[in-house]
Amino acid sequence: MAAEYYNYIDGEWTESDETFETANPAAPSETVATYHEADVDDATAAVEAASAAEDEWANTPAPQRGAILREAATILADRKDEITDLLIAEEGKTQAEAGGEVQRAIDIFYYYAEKTRDMGGSVKSASGPRTNLYTKNEPVGVAALITPWNYPIAIPAWKVAPALATGNTLVLKPAKVAPGVALEIFKALDEAGLPDGVANVVVGPGSTVGNELVVHDDVDAVSFTGSGQVGHMIYDKATDDGKRVQTELGGKNPTVVSDTADVEEAAGIIANGAFGTTGQSCTATSRAVVHTDVYDEFVDAIVAEAESIEIGPGEDSDMGPQVNERELEGTLDYIEVAENEGATLATGGGQPDEFDEGHFVEPTVFTDVDNDYRIAQEEVFGPVLAVIEVEDFEEALETANDVDYGLSSSIVTNDHTEAERFVDEIEAGVAKINDKTTGLELHVPFGGFKQSSSETWREQGDAGIDFYTIEKTVYDSF
């Protein structure tokens, strides 16, 4: 029997007149869960509840807030297996990917629970006598959090946990495609003793529910992760109202393969970055920028890597399905576009024959790609890799930077000078050496350059705390 989920407003799980269902992307005829769909009135009620709880939560000692986060993390850890199964069933990730994502959410809550012990400001030396000069950090207020489906528990966790740790109240709107695991966070918070109204969650359309969260007068900060088109619209609306805004958007992430690289290692790194999570990650490797001296060898190696991947349902495969029919069709459309532009389809490009249903697509590699092709410029959000040949390191850097995005990047090289130059000159918020573009540590800043981010505030680590706090300077001459 499919699970049933409700919206969580002012400490109560609330019903709605309208409901919708989610389906298993590996078996679309299978219903995973039924959701009560929020409307504008629900969004308004959630914001009002958060606003009413704002002062009491802000005045709660930070270690007490941390104790609730810690207990919520423990509850999530106790339920890790069932939450992992839900993530697999609703979003399509493999067992390893889903389990790793759930553990990341648990770790994030533990991390920010401990950070609450160190929430004070700083003490400075005053210029004159009898003056104590120091700073104190205060919460921004009510935060509206809007999250995507591709990391349906990790991204909500890295927004919710620092917001609560710093004394803010909040309303989360997760994507309707796979919201179940985000709601499990709120179940854990409720059981951990979070006061009513401090954290609320409404599941509904972005055009109505999401818009109400962005424009409501009682909302002080907006954090959005999703598409560039929506993100820019949200940024404009929220900043027009004077709200603090943080957006993390798309990517077109390169890995440069130097002529000094171990080609087999490079192919393994890039295959992991390109085809892991079925390419449905904003940090996925979508361009391999390869030195001409190792180009042919690399193409053979990456094709072999792609063809070795076992496709199937997440419980027992190397790569699961795309999340729904729309995403699958989008990927297949880009594959057709790439062929029409003149790129060579080296492997993949279609749907595997062995499945009667499911949104499966083959890991796909294109060669002979010019960097001005759409396949090299636009985010595909599927397991599609464009391989671009370059003559030297200078051209590799120029090609890597010649896109509108700047989220993640990497280089595979045995030349330390090249590695240092890459770090200095790549136009991306994340730069990795001899590593895949995907995979992030939770205690360091994350964000992009150019169209990948609002370039205002970073997420995770201390940067996550910075977004949700305002610093006050105190001159005490008592």
GROMACS .gro file of N, CA and C in nm, residues 18 39 107 146 153 195 244 247 266 292 319 329 372 404 416 446:
model
   48
   18GLU      N    1  -0.703   1.858  -0.239
   18GLU     CA    2  -0.642   1.797  -0.356
   18GLU      C    3  -0.526   1.707  -0.316
   39ASP      N    4  -0.195   2.458  -0.122
   39ASP     CA    5  -0.234   2.570  -0.207
   39ASP      C    6  -0.180   2.700  -0.146
  107ASP      N    7   2.450   1.341   0.850
  107ASP     CA    8   2.576   1.406   0.888
  107ASP      C    9   2.561   1.558   0.894
  146ILE      N   10   1.329   2.657  -0.111
  146ILE     CA   11   1.269   2.589  -0.226
  146ILE      C   12   1.375   2.496  -0.285
  153ILE      N   13   1.674   1.474  -0.028
  153ILE     CA   14   1.691   1.485   0.117
  153ILE      C   15   1.817   1.565   0.152
  195PRO      N   16   0.963   2.307   1.854
  195PRO     CA   17   0.841   2.381   1.887
  195PRO      C   18   0.754   2.405   1.764
  244ARG      N   19   1.683   3.888   0.160
  244ARG     CA   20   1.813   3.826   0.137
  244ARG      C   21   1.792   3.701   0.052
  247THR      N   22   2.073   3.176  -0.449
  247THR     CA   23   2.030   3.080  -0.552
  247THR      C   24   2.149   2.996  -0.597
  266ALA      N   25   4.171   0.876  -1.584
  266ALA     CA   26   4.087   0.988  -1.625
  266ALA      C   27   3.950   0.939  -1.671
  292THR      N   28   4.490   1.662  -2.742
  292THR     CA   29   4.491   1.585  -2.866
  292THR      C   30   4.582   1.462  -2.861
  319MET      N   31   2.350   0.213  -1.257
  319MET     CA   32   2.286   0.340  -1.296
  319MET      C   33   2.136   0.319  -1.307
  329GLU      N   34   1.265   1.240  -2.193
  329GLU     CA   35   1.244   1.300  -2.324
  329GLU      C   36   1.340   1.416  -2.349
  372ASP      N   37   3.091   2.516  -2.932
  372ASP     CA   38   2.975   2.601  -2.954
  372ASP      C   39   2.849   2.520  -2.983
  404ASP      N   40   2.837   2.973  -2.016
  404ASP     CA   41   2.771   3.069  -1.928
  404ASP      C   42   2.772   3.024  -1.782
  416HIS      N   43   5.209   1.939  -1.188
  416HIS     CA   44   5.164   2.023  -1.076
  416HIS      C   45   5.145   2.169  -1.118
  446PHE      N   46   2.993   2.592  -0.081
  446PHE     CA   47   2.954   2.543  -0.212
  446PHE      C   48   2.872   2.650  -0.284
   0.00000   0.00000   0.00000
